[in-house]
PDB file of C-alpha atoms in Angstrom:
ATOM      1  CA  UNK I  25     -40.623  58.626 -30.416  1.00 48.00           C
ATOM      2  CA  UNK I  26     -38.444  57.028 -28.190  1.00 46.00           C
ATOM      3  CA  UNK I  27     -35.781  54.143 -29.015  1.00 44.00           C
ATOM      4  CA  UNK I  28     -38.055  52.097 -26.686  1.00 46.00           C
ATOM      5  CA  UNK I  29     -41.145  52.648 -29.407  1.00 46.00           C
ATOM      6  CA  UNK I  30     -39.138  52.105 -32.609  1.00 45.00           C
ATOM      7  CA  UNK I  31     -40.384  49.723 -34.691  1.00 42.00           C
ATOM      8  CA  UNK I  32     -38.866  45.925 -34.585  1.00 41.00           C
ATOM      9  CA  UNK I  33     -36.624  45.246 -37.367  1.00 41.00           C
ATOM     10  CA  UNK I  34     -38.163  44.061 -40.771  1.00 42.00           C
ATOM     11  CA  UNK I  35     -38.275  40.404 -40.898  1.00 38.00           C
ATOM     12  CA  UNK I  36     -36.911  38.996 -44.421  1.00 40.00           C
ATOM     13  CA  UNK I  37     -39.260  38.109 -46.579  1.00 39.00           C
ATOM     14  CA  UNK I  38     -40.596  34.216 -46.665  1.00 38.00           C
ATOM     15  CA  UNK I  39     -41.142  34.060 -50.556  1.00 40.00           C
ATOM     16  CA  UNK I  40     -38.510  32.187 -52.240  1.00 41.00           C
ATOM     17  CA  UNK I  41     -35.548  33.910 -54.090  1.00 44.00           C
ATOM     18  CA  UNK I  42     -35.371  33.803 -58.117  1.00 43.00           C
ATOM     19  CA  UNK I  43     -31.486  32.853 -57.581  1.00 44.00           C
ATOM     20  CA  UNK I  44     -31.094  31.143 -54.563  1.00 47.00           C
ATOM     21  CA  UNK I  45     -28.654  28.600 -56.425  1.00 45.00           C
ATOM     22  CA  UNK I  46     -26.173  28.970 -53.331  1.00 46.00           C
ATOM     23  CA  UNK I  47     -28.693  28.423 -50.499  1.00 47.00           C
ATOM     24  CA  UNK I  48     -26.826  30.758 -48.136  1.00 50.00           C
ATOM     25  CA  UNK I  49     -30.265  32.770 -47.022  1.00 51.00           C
ATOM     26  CA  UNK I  50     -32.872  31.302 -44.666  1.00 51.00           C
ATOM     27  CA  UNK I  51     -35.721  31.588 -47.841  1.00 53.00           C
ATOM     28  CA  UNK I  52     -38.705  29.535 -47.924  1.00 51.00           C
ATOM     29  CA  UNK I  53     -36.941  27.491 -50.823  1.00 48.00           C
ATOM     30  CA  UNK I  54     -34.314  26.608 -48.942  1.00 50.00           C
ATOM     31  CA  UNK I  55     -36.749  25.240 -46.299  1.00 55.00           C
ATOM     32  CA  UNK I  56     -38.485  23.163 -48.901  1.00 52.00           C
ATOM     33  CA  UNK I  57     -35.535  21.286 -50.230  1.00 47.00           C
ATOM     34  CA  UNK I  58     -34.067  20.929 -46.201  1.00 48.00           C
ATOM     35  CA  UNK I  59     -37.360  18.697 -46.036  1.00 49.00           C
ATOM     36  CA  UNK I  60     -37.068  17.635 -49.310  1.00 46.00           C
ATOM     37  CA  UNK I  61     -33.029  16.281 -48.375  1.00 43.00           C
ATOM     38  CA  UNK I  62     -34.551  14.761 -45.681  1.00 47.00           C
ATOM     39  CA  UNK I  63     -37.975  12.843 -47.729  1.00 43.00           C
ATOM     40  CA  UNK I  64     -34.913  11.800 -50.294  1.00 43.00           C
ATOM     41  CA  UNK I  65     -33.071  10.112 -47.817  1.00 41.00           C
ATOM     42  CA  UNK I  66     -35.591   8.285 -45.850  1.00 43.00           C
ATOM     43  CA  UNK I  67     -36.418   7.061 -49.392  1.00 40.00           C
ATOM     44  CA  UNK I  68     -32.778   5.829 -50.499  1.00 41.00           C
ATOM     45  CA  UNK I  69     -33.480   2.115 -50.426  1.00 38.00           C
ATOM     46  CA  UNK I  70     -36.946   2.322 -51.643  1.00 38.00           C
ATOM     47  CA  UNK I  71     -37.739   0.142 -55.107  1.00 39.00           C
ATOM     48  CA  UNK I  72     -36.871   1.935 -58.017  1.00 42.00           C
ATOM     49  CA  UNK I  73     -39.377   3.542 -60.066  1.00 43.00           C
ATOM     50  CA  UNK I  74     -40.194   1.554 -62.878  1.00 47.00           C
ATOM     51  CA  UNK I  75     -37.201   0.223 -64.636  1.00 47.00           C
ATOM     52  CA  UNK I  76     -35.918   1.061 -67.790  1.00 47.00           C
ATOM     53  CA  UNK I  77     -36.467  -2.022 -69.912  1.00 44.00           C
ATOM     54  CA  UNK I  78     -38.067  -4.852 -68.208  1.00 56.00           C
ATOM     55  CA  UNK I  79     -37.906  -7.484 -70.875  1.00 70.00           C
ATOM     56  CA  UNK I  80     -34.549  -9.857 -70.179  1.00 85.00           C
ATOM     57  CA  UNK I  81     -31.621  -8.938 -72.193  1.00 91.00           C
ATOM     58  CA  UNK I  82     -30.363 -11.786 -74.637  1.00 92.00           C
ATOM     59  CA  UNK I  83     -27.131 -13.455 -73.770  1.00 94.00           C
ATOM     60  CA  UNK I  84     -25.348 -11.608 -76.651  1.00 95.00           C
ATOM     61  CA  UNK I  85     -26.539  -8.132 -75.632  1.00 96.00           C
ATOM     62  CA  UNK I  86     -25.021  -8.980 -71.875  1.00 96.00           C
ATOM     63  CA  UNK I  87     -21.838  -9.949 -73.719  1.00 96.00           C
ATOM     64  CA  UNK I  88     -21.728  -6.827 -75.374  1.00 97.00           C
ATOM     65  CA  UNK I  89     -21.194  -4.780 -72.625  1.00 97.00           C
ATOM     66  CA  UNK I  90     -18.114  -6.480 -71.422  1.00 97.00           C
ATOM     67  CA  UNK I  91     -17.561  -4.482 -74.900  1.00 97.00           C
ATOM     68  CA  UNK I  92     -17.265  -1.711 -74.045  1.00 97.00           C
ATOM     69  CA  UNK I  93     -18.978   1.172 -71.584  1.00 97.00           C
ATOM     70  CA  UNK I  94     -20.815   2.452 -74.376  1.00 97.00           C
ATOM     71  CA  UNK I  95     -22.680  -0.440 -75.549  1.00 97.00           C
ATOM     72  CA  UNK I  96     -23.804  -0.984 -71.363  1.00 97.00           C
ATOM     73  CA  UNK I  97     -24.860   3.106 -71.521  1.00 97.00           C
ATOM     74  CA  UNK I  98     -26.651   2.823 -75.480  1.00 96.00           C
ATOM     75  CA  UNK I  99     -28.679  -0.165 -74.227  1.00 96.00           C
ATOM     76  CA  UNK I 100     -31.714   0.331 -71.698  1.00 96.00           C
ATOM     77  CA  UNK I 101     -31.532  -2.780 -70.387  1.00 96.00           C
ATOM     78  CA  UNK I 102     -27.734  -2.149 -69.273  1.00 97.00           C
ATOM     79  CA  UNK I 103     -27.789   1.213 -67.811  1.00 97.00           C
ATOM     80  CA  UNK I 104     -31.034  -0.223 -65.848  1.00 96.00           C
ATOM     81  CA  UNK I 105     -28.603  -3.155 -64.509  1.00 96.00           C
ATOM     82  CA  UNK I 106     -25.871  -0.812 -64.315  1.00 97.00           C
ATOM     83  CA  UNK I 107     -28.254   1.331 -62.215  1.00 97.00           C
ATOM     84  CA  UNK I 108     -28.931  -1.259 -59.466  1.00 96.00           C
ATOM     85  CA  UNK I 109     -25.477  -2.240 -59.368  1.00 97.00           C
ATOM     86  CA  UNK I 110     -24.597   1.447 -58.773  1.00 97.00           C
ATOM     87  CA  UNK I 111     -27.353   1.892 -56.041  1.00 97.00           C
ATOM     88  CA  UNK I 112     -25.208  -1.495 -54.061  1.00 96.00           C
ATOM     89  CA  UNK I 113     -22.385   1.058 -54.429  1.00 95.00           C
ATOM     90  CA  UNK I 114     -23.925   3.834 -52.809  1.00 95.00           C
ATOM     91  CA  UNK I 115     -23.492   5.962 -56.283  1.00 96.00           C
ATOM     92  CA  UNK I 116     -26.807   5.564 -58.140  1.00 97.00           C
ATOM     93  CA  UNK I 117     -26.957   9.306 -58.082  1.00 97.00           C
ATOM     94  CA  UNK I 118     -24.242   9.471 -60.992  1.00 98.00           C
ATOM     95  CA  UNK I 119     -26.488   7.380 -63.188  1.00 98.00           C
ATOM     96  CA  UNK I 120     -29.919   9.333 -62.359  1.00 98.00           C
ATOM     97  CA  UNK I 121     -27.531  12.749 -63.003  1.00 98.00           C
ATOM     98  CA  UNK I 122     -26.404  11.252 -66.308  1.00 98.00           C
ATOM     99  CA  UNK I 123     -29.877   9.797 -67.104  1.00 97.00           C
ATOM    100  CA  UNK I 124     -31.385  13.797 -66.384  1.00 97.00           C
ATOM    101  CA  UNK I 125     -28.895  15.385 -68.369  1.00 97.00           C
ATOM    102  CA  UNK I 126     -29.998  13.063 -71.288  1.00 97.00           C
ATOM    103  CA  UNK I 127     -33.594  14.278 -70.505  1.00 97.00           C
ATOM    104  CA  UNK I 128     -32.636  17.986 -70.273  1.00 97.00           C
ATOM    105  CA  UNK I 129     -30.799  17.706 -74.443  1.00 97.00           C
ATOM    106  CA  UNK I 130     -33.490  15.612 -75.719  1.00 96.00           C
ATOM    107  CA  UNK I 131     -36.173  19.156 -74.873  1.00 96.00           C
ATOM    108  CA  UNK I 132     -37.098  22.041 -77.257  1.00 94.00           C
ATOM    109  CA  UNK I 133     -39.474  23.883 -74.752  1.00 96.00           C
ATOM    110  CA  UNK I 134     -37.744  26.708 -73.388  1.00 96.00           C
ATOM    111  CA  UNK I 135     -39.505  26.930 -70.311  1.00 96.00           C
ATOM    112  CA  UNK I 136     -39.184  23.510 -69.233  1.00 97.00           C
ATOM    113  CA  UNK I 137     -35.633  23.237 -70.026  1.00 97.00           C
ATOM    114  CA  UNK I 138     -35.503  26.056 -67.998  1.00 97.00           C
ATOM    115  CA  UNK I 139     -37.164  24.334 -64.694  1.00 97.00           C
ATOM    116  CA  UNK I 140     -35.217  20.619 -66.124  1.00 97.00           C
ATOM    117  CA  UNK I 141     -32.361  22.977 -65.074  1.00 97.00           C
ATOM    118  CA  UNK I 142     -33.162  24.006 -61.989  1.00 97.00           C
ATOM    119  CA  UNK I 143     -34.242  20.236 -60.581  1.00 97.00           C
ATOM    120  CA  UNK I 144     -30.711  19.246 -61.816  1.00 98.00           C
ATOM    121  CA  UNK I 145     -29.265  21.666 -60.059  1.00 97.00           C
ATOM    122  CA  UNK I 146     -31.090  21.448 -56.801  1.00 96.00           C
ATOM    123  CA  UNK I 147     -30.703  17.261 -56.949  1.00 97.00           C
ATOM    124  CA  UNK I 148     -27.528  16.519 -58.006  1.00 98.00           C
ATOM    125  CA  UNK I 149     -25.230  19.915 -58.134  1.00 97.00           C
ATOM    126  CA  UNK I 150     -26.069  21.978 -55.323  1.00 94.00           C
ATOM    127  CA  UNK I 151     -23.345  20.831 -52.449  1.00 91.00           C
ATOM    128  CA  UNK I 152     -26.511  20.762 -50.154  1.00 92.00           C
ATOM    129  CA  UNK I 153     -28.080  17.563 -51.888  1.00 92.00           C
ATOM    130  CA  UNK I 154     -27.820  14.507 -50.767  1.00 91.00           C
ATOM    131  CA  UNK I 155     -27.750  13.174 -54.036  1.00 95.00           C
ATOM    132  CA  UNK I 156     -24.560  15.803 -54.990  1.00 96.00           C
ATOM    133  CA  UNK I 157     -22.480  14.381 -57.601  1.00 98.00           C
ATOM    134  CA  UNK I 158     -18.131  14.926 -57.255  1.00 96.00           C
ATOM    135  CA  UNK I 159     -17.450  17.578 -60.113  1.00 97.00           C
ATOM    136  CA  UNK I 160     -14.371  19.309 -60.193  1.00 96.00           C
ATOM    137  CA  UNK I 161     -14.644  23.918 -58.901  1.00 95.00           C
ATOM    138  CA  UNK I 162     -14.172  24.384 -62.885  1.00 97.00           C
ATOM    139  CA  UNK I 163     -17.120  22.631 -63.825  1.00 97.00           C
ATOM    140  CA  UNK I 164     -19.386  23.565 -60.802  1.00 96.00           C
ATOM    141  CA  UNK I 165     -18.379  26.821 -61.757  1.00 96.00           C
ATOM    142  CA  UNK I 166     -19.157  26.803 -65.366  1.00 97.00           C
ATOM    143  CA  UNK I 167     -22.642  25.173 -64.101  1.00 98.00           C
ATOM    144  CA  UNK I 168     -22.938  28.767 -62.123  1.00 96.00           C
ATOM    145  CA  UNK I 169     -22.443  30.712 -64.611  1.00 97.00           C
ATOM    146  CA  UNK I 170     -24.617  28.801 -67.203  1.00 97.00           C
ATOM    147  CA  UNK I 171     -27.651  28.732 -64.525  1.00 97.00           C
ATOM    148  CA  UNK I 172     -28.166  32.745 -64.990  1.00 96.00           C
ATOM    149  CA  UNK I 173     -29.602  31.566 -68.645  1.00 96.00           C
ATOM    150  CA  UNK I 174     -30.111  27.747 -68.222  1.00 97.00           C
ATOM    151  CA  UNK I 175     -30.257  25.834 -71.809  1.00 97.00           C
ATOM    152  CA  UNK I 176     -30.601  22.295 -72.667  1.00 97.00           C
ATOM    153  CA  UNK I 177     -26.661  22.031 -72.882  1.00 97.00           C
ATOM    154  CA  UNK I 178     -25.451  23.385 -69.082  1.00 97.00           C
ATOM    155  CA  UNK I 179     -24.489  20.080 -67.603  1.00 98.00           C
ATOM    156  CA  UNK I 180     -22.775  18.717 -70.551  1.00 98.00           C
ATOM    157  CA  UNK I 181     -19.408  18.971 -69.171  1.00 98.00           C
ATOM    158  CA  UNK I 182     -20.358  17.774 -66.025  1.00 98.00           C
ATOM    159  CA  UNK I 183     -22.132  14.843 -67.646  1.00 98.00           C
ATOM    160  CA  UNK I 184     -18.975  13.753 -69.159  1.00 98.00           C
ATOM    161  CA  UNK I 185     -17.297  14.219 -66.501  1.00 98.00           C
ATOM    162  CA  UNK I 186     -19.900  11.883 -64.660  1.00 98.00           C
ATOM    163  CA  UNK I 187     -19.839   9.551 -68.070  1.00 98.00           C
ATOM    164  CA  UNK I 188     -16.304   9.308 -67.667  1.00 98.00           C
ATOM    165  CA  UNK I 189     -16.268   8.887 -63.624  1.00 98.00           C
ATOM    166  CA  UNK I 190     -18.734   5.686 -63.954  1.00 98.00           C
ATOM    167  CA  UNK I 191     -16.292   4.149 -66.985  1.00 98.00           C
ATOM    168  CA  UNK I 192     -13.243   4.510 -65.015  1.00 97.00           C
ATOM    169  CA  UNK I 193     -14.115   3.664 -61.889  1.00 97.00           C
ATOM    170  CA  UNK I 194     -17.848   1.750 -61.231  1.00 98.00           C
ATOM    171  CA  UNK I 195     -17.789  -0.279 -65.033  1.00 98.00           C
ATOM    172  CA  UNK I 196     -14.674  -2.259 -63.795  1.00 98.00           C
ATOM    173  CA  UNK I 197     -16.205  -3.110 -60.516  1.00 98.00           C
ATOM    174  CA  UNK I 198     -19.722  -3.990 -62.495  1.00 98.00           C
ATOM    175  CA  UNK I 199     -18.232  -6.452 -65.138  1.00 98.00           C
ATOM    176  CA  UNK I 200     -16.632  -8.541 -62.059  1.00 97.00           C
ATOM    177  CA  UNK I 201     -19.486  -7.761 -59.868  1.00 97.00           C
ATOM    178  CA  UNK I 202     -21.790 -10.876 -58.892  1.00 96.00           C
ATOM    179  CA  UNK I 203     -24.607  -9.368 -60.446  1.00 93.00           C
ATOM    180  CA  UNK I 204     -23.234  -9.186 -63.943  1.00 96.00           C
ATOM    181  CA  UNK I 205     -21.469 -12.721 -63.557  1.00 96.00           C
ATOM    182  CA  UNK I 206     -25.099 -14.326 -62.898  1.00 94.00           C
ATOM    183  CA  UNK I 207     -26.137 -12.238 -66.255  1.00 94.00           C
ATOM    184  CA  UNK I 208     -23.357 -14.042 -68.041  1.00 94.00           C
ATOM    185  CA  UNK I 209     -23.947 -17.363 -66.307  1.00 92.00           C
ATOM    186  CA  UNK I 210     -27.464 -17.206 -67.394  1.00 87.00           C
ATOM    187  CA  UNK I 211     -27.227 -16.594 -70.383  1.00 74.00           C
ATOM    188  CA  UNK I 212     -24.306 -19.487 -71.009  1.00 73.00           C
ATOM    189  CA  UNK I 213     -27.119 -21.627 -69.218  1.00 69.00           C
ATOM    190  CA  UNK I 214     -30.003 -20.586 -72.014  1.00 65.00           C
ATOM    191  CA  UNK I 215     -27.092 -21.060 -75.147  1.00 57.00           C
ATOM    192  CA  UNK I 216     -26.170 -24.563 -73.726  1.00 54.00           C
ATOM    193  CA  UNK I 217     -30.221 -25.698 -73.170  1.00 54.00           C
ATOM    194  CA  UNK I 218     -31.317 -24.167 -76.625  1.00 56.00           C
ATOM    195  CA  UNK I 219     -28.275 -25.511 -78.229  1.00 48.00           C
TER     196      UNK I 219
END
């Protein structure tokens, strides 16, 4: 057989890779999420889906989270205003990454906590996302590690780390943002009319 009849070199394999966590090969998975990237960003000033709690919060409970961050985050209402105000700021993705992680503790089945995992990963970890949240190499590395056997508890450091990102920096902005001034102002409207 000459080198003129040899067979063409094998062409990798299309099916996706069990751990393809770093996206480096050209696998079918990584072609999915490419066009996924692209869907998600097309998509970036859509409505949100269905908000958290649609009833009005009472002027007391808009009060309280001039509080403190932890009343806004323990109250639906707040992280759902909280969440819009984010999305003006281009960082709703911290929110939706905190929001998952929440998600991801509150389940028992092993097998979805094992694909929770993964999503979280591939939407707000990988450094391909769009939607990539800023973590510090010791926590994305942790994040590695923890991803060979995913449980409900892998993101927790990055989730404070994303808790504590959004109460330094975006709760600040929020309580002197327009948005939550209208809140107050509305609510100072309904106290004097009832009153």
């Amino acid at each position: 057989m000459s080198s003129h009849d040899a067979a063409p070199p094998a062409v990798p394999s299309r099916n996706p890779c069990c751990l393809c966590w770093c996206c480096c090969c050209g696998c079918s998975w990584a072609e999915e999420r490419r066009r996924a990237w692209r869907v998600s960003r097309e998509n970036k000033l859509q409505p949100l889906p269905g908000c958290e709690a649609c009833a009005t919060p009472s002027p007391e409970e808009v009060r309280s989270w001039a509080q403190s961050f932890d009343k806004l985050m323990h109250s639906p209402a707040g992280r759902s205003v909280f969440r819009e105000f984010l999305r003006t700021e281009y960082s709703e993705e911290n929110m939706l990454f905190w929001l998952a992680c929440e998600e991801l503790k509150a389940e028992a089945n092993q097998h979805v906590v094992d694909e929770k995992a993964r999503l979280i990963y591939e939407d707000y970890v990988s450094i391909l996302s769009p939607k990539e949240v800023s973590l510090d190499s010791r926590v994305r590395e942790g994040i590695n590690k923890k991803m060979q056997e995913p449980s409900a508890h892998t993101f927790d450091d990055a989730q404070l780390q994303i808790y504590t990102l959004m109460h330094r920096d975006s709760y600040p902005r929020f309580l002197s943002s327009p948005t939550y001034r209208a809140l107050l102002l509305r609510g100072s409207s309904q106290s004097s009319s009832e009153a």
